[in-house]
Coordinates of N, CA and C in Angstrom, one line a residue:
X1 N 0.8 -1.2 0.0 CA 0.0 0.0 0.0 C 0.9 1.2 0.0
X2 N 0.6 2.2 -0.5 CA 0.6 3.4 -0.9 C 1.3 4.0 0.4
X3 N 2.0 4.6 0.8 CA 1.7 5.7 2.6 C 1.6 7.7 1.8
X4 N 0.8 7.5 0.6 CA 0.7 8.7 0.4 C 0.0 9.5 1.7
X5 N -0.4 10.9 2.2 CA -1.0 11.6 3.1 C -2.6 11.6 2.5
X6 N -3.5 11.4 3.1 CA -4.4 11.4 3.1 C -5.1 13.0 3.9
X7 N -6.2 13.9 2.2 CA -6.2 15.0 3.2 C -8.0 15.0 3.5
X8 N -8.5 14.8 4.3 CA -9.7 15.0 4.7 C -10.5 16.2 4.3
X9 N -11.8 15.5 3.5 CA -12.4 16.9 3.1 C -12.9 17.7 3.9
X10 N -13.2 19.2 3.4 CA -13.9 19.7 4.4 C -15.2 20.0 4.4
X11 N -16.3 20.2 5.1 CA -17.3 20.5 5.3 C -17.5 22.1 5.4
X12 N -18.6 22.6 4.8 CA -18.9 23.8 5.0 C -20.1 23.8 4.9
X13 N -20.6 24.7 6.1 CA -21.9 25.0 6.1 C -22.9 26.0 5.1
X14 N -23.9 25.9 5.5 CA -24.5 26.9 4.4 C -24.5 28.3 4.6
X15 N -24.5 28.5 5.7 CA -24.1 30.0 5.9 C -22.5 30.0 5.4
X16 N -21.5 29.2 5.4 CA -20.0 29.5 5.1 C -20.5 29.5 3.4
X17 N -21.4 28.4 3.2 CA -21.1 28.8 1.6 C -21.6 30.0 1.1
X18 N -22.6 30.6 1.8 CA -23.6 31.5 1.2 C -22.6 32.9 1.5
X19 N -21.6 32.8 2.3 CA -20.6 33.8 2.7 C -19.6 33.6 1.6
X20 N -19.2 32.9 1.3 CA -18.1 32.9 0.6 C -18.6 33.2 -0.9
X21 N -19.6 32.6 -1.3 CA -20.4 33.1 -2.6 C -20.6 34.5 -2.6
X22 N -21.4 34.9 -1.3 CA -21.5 36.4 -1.3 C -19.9 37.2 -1.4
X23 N -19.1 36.9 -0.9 CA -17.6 37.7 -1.3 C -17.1 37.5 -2.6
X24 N -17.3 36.4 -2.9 CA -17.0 36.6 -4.7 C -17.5 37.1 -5.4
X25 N -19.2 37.1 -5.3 CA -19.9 38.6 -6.6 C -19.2 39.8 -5.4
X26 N -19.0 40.1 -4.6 CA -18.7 41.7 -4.1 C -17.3 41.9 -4.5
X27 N -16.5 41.1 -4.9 CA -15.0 41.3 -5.3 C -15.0 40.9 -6.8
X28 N -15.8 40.4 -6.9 CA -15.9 40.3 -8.9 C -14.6 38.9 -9.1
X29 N -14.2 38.6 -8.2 CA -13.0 37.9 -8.6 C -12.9 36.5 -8.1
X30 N -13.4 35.8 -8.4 CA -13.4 34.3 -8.4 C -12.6 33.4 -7.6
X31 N -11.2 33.4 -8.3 CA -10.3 32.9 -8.2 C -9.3 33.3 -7.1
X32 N -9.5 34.4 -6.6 CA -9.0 35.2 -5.8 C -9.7 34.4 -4.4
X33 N -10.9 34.4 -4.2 CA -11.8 34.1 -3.4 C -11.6 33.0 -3.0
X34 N -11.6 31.9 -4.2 CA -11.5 30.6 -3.9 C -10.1 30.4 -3.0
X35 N -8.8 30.9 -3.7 CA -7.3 30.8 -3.4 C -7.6 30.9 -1.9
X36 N -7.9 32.3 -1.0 CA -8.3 32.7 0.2 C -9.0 31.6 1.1
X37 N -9.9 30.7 0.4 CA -10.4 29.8 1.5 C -9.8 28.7 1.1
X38 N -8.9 28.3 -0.2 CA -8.5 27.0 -0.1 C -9.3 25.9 -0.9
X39 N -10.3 26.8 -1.8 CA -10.9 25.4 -2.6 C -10.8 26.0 -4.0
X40 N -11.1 25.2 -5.0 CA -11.3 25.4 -6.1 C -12.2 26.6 -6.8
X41 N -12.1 27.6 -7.5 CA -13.0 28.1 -8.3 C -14.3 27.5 -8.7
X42 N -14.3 26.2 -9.6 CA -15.5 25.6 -9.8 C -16.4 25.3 -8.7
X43 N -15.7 24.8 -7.2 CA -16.5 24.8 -6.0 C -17.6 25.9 -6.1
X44 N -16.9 27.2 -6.2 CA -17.9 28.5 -6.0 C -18.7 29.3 -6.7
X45 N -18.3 28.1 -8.3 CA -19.5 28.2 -9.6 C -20.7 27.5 -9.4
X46 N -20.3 26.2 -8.4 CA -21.4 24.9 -8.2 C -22.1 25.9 -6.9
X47 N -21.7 26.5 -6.2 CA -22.5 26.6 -4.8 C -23.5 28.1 -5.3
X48 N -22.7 28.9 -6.5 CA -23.9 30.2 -6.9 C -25.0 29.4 -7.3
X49 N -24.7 28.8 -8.6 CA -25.9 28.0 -9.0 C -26.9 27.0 -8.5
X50 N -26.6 26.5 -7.3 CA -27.1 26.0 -5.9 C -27.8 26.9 -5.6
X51 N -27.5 28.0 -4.4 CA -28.2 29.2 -4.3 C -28.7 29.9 -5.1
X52 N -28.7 30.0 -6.4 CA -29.6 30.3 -7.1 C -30.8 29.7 -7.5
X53 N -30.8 28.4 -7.7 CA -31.8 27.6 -7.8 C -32.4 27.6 -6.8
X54 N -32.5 27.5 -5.5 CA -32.9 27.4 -4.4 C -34.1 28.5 -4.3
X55 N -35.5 28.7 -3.6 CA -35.6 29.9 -3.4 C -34.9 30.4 -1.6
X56 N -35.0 31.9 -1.4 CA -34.4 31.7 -0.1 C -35.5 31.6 1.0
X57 N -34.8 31.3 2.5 CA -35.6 30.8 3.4 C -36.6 32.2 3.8
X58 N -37.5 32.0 3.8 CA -38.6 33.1 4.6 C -38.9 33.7 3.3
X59 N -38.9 33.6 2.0 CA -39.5 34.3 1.1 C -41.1 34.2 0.7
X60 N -41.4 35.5 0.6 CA -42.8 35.3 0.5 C -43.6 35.6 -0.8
X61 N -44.0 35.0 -1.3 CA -45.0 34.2 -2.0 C -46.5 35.2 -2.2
X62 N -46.3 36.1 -3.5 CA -47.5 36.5 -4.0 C -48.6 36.0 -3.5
X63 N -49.7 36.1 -3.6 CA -51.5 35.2 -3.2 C -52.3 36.5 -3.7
X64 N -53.3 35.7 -3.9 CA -54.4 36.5 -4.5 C -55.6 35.9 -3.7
X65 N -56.4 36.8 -3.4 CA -57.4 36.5 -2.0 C -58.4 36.7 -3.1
X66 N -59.2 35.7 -3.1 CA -60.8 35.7 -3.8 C -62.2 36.7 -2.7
X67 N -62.9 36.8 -3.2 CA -64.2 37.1 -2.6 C -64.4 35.8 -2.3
X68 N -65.4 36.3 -1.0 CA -66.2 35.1 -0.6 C -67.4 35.4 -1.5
X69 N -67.6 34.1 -2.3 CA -68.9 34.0 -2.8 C -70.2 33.9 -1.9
X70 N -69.9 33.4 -0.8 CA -71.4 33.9 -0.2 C -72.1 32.8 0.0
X71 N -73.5 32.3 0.7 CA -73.9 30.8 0.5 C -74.6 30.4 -1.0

């Protein structure tokens, strides 16, 4: 067997991701961003488009209230 180093992934939450996404549209710079925490660029192309898809928590939702017709 191998004794190469084995490096454990890491976990990030969704507030870490939704932070780190939010610093990269405010810096315009991607790669920069990613370098700073240590992961890939593509990581922080997969997690916009995540959060984008998603809607966000507590968003509210147009409705249209009918009349009561009455008996």
């Amino acid at each position: 067997m191998d004794d190469a180093t084995y490096v454990r992934r890491r976990r990030w939450s969704p507030q870490e991701k939704r932070a780190v996404v939010t610093e990269s549209l405010g810096s315009g710079n991607v790669i920069a961003t990613a370098k700073r925490h240590g992961i890939q660029a593509q990581q922080i192309y997969r997690w916009r488009e995540r959060l984008e898809a998603r809607p966000a928590c507590g968003a509210f939702l147009a409705v249209a209230v009918a009349s009561d017709p009455g008996p």
